[in-house]
Short mmCIF file of C-alpha atoms in Angstrom, two decimals:
data_model
loop_
_atom_site.label_atom_id
_atom_site.label_comp_id
_atom_site.label_asym_id
_atom_site.label_seq_id
_atom_site.Cartn_x
_atom_site.Cartn_y
_atom_site.Cartn_z
CA VAL A 1005 153.31 162.55 111.78
CA ALA A 1006 152.05 166.61 111.35
CA GLU A 1007 153.48 167.01 114.59
CA ALA A 1008 157.04 165.93 113.75
CA TRP A 1009 156.82 168.08 110.27
CA GLY A 1010 155.47 171.15 111.76
CA LEU A 1011 151.82 170.38 110.31
CA ARG A 1012 149.41 172.66 111.89
CA ARG A 1013 145.36 171.36 110.61
CA VAL A 1014 146.02 168.33 108.11
CA PRO A 1015 142.84 167.39 107.07
CA VAL A 1016 142.79 163.81 106.36
CA ALA A 1017 140.24 162.71 104.03
CA GLY A 1018 138.52 159.47 103.61
CA GLY A 1019 140.03 158.07 99.79
CA ALA A 1020 138.54 155.05 97.70
CA GLY A 1021 139.08 152.41 95.23
CA ASP A 1022 139.83 152.91 91.74
CA GLN A 1023 135.64 152.76 90.34
CA ALA A 1024 134.18 153.90 93.24
CA ALA A 1025 136.20 156.88 92.96
CA GLY A 1026 136.28 157.33 88.91
CA ALA A 1027 131.95 157.42 89.87
CA ILE A 1028 132.60 160.34 91.82
CA GLY A 1029 134.77 162.19 89.01
CA ALA A 1030 131.95 161.61 86.49
CA GLY A 1031 129.10 162.84 88.94
CA VAL A 1032 126.94 158.93 89.83
CA VAL A 1033 126.03 159.52 93.06
CA ASP A 1034 121.95 157.60 92.67
CA ARG A 1035 120.26 155.16 91.01
CA SER A 1036 119.99 157.65 88.32
CA ARG A 1037 123.28 157.04 86.11
CA THR A 1038 125.32 154.19 85.76
CA SER A 1039 129.02 154.69 85.17
CA LEU A 1040 130.69 152.12 82.70
CA SER A 1041 134.72 152.33 82.08
CA LEU A 1042 136.56 151.04 79.71
CA GLY A 1043 140.09 150.43 81.91
CA THR A 1044 142.14 147.06 81.95
CA SER A 1045 139.11 146.17 83.09
CA GLY A 1046 135.29 146.64 82.45
CA VAL A 1047 133.50 148.02 84.88
CA LEU A 1048 129.55 148.81 85.64
CA PHE A 1049 128.50 151.02 88.50
CA VAL A 1050 125.76 151.98 90.14
CA ALA A 1051 124.91 154.08 93.53
CA ASP A 1052 122.07 152.88 95.55
CA ALA A 1053 120.35 154.25 98.50
CA GLU A 1054 120.40 150.16 99.67
CA TYR A 1055 122.56 146.93 100.23
CA ARG A 1056 121.65 144.59 97.11
CA ALA A 1057 123.42 141.85 96.79
CA ASN A 1058 123.62 139.69 93.45
CA PRO A 1059 126.90 137.34 94.63
CA GLU A 1060 125.34 134.09 92.01
CA ARG A 1061 126.07 135.93 89.26
CA ALA A 1062 129.34 137.78 90.67
CA VAL A 1063 127.58 141.58 91.00
CA HIS A 1064 130.04 143.38 93.48
CA SER A 1065 127.96 145.11 96.33
CA PHE A 1066 129.58 147.54 98.93
CA CYS A 1067 129.31 150.62 100.50
CA HIS A 1068 130.71 153.88 98.50
CA CYS A 1069 133.35 156.11 99.13
CA LEU A 1070 129.80 158.97 100.60
CA PRO A 1071 127.87 158.94 103.29
CA ASP A 1072 124.86 156.65 103.69
CA THR A 1073 125.62 155.07 100.03
CA TRP A 1074 125.68 151.58 98.82
CA HIS A 1075 127.14 150.63 95.44
CA ARG A 1076 126.56 147.22 93.02
CA MET A 1077 129.05 146.81 90.70
CA SER A 1078 129.66 144.39 87.48
CA VAL A 1079 133.04 143.22 86.89
CA ILE A 1080 134.14 141.51 83.42
CA LEU A 1081 138.14 141.13 84.09
CA SER A 1082 139.49 142.14 80.37
CA ALA A 1083 138.37 145.00 78.55
CA ALA A 1084 141.04 147.56 77.11
CA SER A 1085 144.16 145.32 78.21
CA CYS A 1086 142.32 142.68 75.21
CA LEU A 1087 143.41 145.43 72.59
CA ALA A 1088 146.56 145.41 74.29
CA TRP A 1089 146.96 142.23 73.73
CA ALA A 1090 146.09 141.56 70.07
CA ALA A 1091 147.44 145.02 68.57
CA PRO A 1092 150.98 143.86 68.48
CA LEU A 1093 150.13 140.03 68.10
CA LEU A 1094 147.90 141.49 64.64
CA GLY A 1095 151.07 143.11 63.22
CA PHE A 1096 149.70 146.32 64.84
CA ARG A 1097 152.10 149.01 65.67
CA ASP A 1098 149.96 150.20 68.62
CA VAL A 1099 146.26 149.54 69.81
CA PRO A 1100 145.74 153.44 67.44
CA ALA A 1101 146.71 151.96 65.27
CA LEU A 1102 144.11 149.20 65.45
CA LEU A 1103 141.64 151.11 65.87
CA ALA A 1104 142.68 152.62 62.28
CA ALA A 1105 142.56 149.78 60.83
CA VAL A 1106 139.12 148.72 61.86
CA GLU A 1107 137.31 152.10 60.96
CA ALA A 1108 138.99 151.86 57.74
CA ASP A 1109 137.85 148.49 56.57
CA GLY A 1110 134.26 149.07 58.36
CA ARG A 1111 132.83 145.59 57.73
CA PRO A 1112 131.47 143.91 60.39
CA ALA A 1113 133.26 140.72 61.58
CA ASP A 1114 132.07 137.25 61.30
CA VAL A 1115 134.16 136.13 64.25
CA LEU A 1116 133.05 135.61 67.90
CA PHE A 1117 135.46 136.89 70.51
CA LEU A 1118 135.44 135.82 73.69
CA PRO A 1119 137.30 138.20 75.88
CA TYR A 1120 138.26 136.47 79.10
CA LEU A 1121 141.80 136.16 78.85
CA SER A 1122 142.36 136.48 82.58
CA GLY A 1123 138.94 134.25 83.29
CA GLU A 1124 135.68 135.95 83.86
CA ARG A 1125 133.79 137.49 86.89
CA THR A 1126 131.04 138.59 86.09
CA PRO A 1127 128.19 136.87 84.82
CA HIS A 1128 130.17 133.68 84.65
CA ASN A 1129 132.25 133.64 88.07
CA ASP A 1130 134.77 131.18 85.88
CA ALA A 1131 138.25 131.60 87.22
CA SER A 1132 138.80 129.12 84.09
CA ALA A 1133 137.39 130.73 81.37
CA LYS A 1134 139.87 131.47 78.26
CA GLY A 1135 140.15 134.18 75.21
CA VAL A 1136 138.22 132.50 72.10
CA PHE A 1137 138.32 132.80 68.32
CA PHE A 1138 135.45 131.73 66.44
CA GLY A 1139 134.63 131.28 62.72
CA LEU A 1140 137.92 131.94 61.19
CA HIS A 1141 138.12 131.59 57.54
CA HIS A 1142 140.95 132.29 54.98
CA ASP A 1143 139.60 135.56 54.42
CA THR A 1144 139.83 136.42 58.25
CA ASP A 1145 142.46 139.44 58.11
CA PRO A 1146 143.49 141.34 61.46
CA ALA A 1147 141.39 144.23 61.36
CA ALA A 1148 138.58 141.63 61.29
CA LEU A 1149 140.10 139.87 64.10
CA GLY A 1150 140.67 143.52 65.56
CA ARG A 1151 136.78 144.77 65.29
CA ALA A 1152 136.00 141.11 66.41
CA VAL A 1153 137.79 141.52 70.01
CA LEU A 1154 135.51 145.32 70.14
CA GLU A 1155 132.72 143.28 69.68
CA GLY A 1156 133.11 140.59 71.72
CA VAL A 1157 134.02 142.36 75.25
CA ALA A 1158 131.00 145.38 74.03
CA TYR A 1159 128.99 141.76 74.40
CA ALA A 1160 130.67 141.13 77.60
CA PHE A 1161 129.51 144.35 79.09
CA ALA A 1162 125.50 143.30 77.52
CA ASP A 1163 126.25 140.24 80.03
CA ALA A 1164 127.44 142.29 82.86
CA ARG A 1165 124.37 144.80 82.35
CA ASP A 1166 122.13 142.54 82.74
CA VAL A 1167 122.93 140.91 85.65
CA LEU A 1168 123.35 144.25 87.17
CA PHE A 1169 120.37 145.12 86.73
CA GLY A 1170 117.83 142.70 85.47
CA ARG A 1171 114.39 142.96 83.71
CA ASP A 1172 113.14 145.55 86.25
CA GLU A 1173 115.04 147.98 86.37
CA ALA A 1174 116.76 150.59 83.69
CA PRO A 1175 120.57 152.24 83.88
CA GLY A 1176 119.62 155.52 83.65
CA GLU A 1177 122.74 157.71 82.36
CA ILE A 1178 125.44 155.42 81.35
CA ALA A 1179 128.56 157.71 81.32
CA VAL A 1180 131.40 156.57 79.34
CA ILE A 1181 134.80 156.83 81.72
CA GLY A 1182 138.58 155.35 81.43
CA GLY A 1183 141.34 155.08 78.72
CA GLY A 1184 138.66 153.11 76.29
CA SER A 1185 136.00 156.51 76.00
CA ARG A 1186 138.95 158.16 74.18
CA SER A 1187 137.56 155.54 71.12
CA GLY A 1188 134.59 157.26 69.14
CA LEU A 1189 134.34 153.81 67.15
CA TRP A 1190 134.34 151.72 70.27
CA GLY A 1191 131.72 153.76 71.73
CA ARG A 1192 129.72 153.55 68.47
CA ILE A 1193 130.11 149.31 68.70
CA LEU A 1194 129.18 149.40 72.13
CA ALA A 1195 125.83 151.55 72.11
CA SER A 1196 124.75 149.47 69.00
CA VAL A 1197 124.99 145.79 71.59
CA LEU A 1198 124.20 147.39 74.80
CA ASP A 1199 120.67 149.12 72.15
CA GLU A 1200 121.55 152.49 74.70
CA GLU A 1201 122.69 155.96 74.55
CA LEU A 1202 126.32 156.68 76.09
CA THR A 1203 127.24 159.77 77.41
CA TYR A 1204 130.80 160.97 77.41
CA ARG A 1205 131.82 164.20 79.45
CA ALA A 1206 134.30 166.27 80.51
CA ALA A 1207 137.89 163.79 81.14
CA ALA A 1208 135.97 160.94 80.90
CA GLU A 1209 139.89 159.85 80.86
CA VAL A 1210 140.91 160.62 83.53
CA GLY A 1211 137.63 160.07 86.22
CA PRO A 1212 139.39 158.14 88.99
CA ALA A 1213 141.85 161.36 89.50
CA LEU A 1214 139.15 164.01 89.54
CA GLY A 1215 136.98 161.95 92.18
CA ALA A 1216 139.90 161.49 94.51
CA ALA A 1217 140.54 165.56 94.12
CA ARG A 1218 136.29 165.45 94.72
CA LEU A 1219 136.51 163.50 98.43
CA ALA A 1220 139.52 165.41 99.63
CA ARG A 1221 137.28 168.64 98.85
CA LEU A 1222 134.80 167.29 100.42
CA ALA A 1223 136.79 166.49 103.65
CA VAL A 1224 138.25 169.54 103.52
CA THR A 1225 135.13 172.32 102.95
CA GLY A 1226 132.23 169.87 104.22
CA GLU A 1227 129.56 170.86 101.36
CA ALA A 1228 127.01 168.41 100.56
CA PRO A 1229 128.27 165.40 98.37
CA ALA A 1230 125.58 165.85 95.50
CA ALA A 1231 127.04 170.05 95.19
CA VAL A 1232 130.42 168.18 94.47
CA ALA A 1233 129.91 165.02 92.90
CA THR A 1234 128.30 166.39 89.90
CA ALA A 1235 128.78 165.63 86.60
CA PRO A 1236 130.39 167.39 84.10
CA PRO A 1237 129.62 168.91 81.34
CA ALA A 1238 128.99 166.03 78.52
CA THR A 1239 130.66 166.48 75.45
CA ASP A 1240 129.31 163.84 73.54
CA VAL A 1241 125.83 161.15 73.07
CA VAL A 1242 126.45 158.26 71.58
CA VAL A 1243 123.37 156.58 70.18
CA PRO A 1244 123.17 153.14 68.08
CA ASP A 1245 123.63 151.96 64.83
CA THR A 1246 120.16 150.88 63.50
CA ARG A 1247 121.75 148.44 61.13
CA LEU A 1248 124.21 147.64 64.03
CA ARG A 1249 121.79 146.91 66.71
CA GLU A 1250 120.13 144.46 64.95
CA ARG A 1251 123.48 142.48 63.64
CA TYR A 1252 124.80 142.53 67.35
CA ALA A 1253 121.22 141.47 69.07
CA GLU A 1254 121.84 138.19 66.79
CA GLY A 1255 125.19 138.35 67.16
CA LEU A 1256 124.82 138.35 71.47
CA PRO A 1257 123.07 134.89 71.88
CA ARG A 1258 126.13 132.90 70.00
CA TYR A 1259 128.09 134.47 71.83
CA ARG A 1260 126.05 133.83 75.24
CA ALA A 1261 126.42 130.06 73.41
CA LEU A 1262 129.69 129.88 72.32
CA TYR A 1263 130.47 130.40 76.30
CA ALA A 1264 127.73 127.91 77.53
CA ALA A 1265 128.99 125.31 74.80
CA LEU A 1266 132.48 125.25 76.22
CA ARG A 1267 132.09 126.13 79.70
CA GLU A 1268 132.71 122.24 80.60
CA GLU A 1269 136.12 122.08 77.99
CA PHE A 1270 137.04 125.58 79.76
CA ARG A 1271 136.94 123.47 83.21
CA ARG A 1272 138.71 120.68 82.06
CA GLY A 1273 141.47 121.95 80.78
CA ALA A 1274 142.02 123.84 84.60
CA GLU A 1275 141.89 120.15 86.06
CA SER A 1276 144.37 118.79 83.96
#
């Protein structure tokens, strides 16, 4: 092609999938940093020097897009897509309007939401799982349901975190990327559910594009990956809210128990 088009010395760069590229954009090159992607789906991604698989809990383990490096990731199939689904259903003009109503309301949700609108991968690997609102009553309003959606996705990330790292490994810095990183409200909920600080860095919402550009630079210049795939400047650090953290510590077991109680019903429904 280069000869036919009259191009000279065309470098060919190895590319990456969206999550691996996003990780390069966020500086996730070793186990000291984890990326949390709030896109259509949700992903926790960490680089590793070794291949460490956990297929029983639907944890992915693949070659990273950097030499001699592996990566592990937990995947929840519906994250920001839950908000895109919920906003018109609840009568909001768009997702920003939903978020504004939830923030203005300010009340913690007393409704649980299972965000399994497309089934779930990590940790259940259950294609038959469905989305669920649980605990509706006469006082439940659109803002309460909107907050339940935000919290349900955060609970799903807690499941994803626990199987990715287990009890003996810490995630290090958690860098938030993806379109959902624009919501400070969601960041506070996530930090409080996970009981972890979340770091927001420049260009977080375009991390995969930045990562792809960095891979092209590496192919052209031959620089050391560690010198190019650095973390962008931090723009914010979100810490857990003490009151929310205590409340979510009680809510997470209920969230998990709800899926366990409905698992067989999901499967029977899929078979009928």
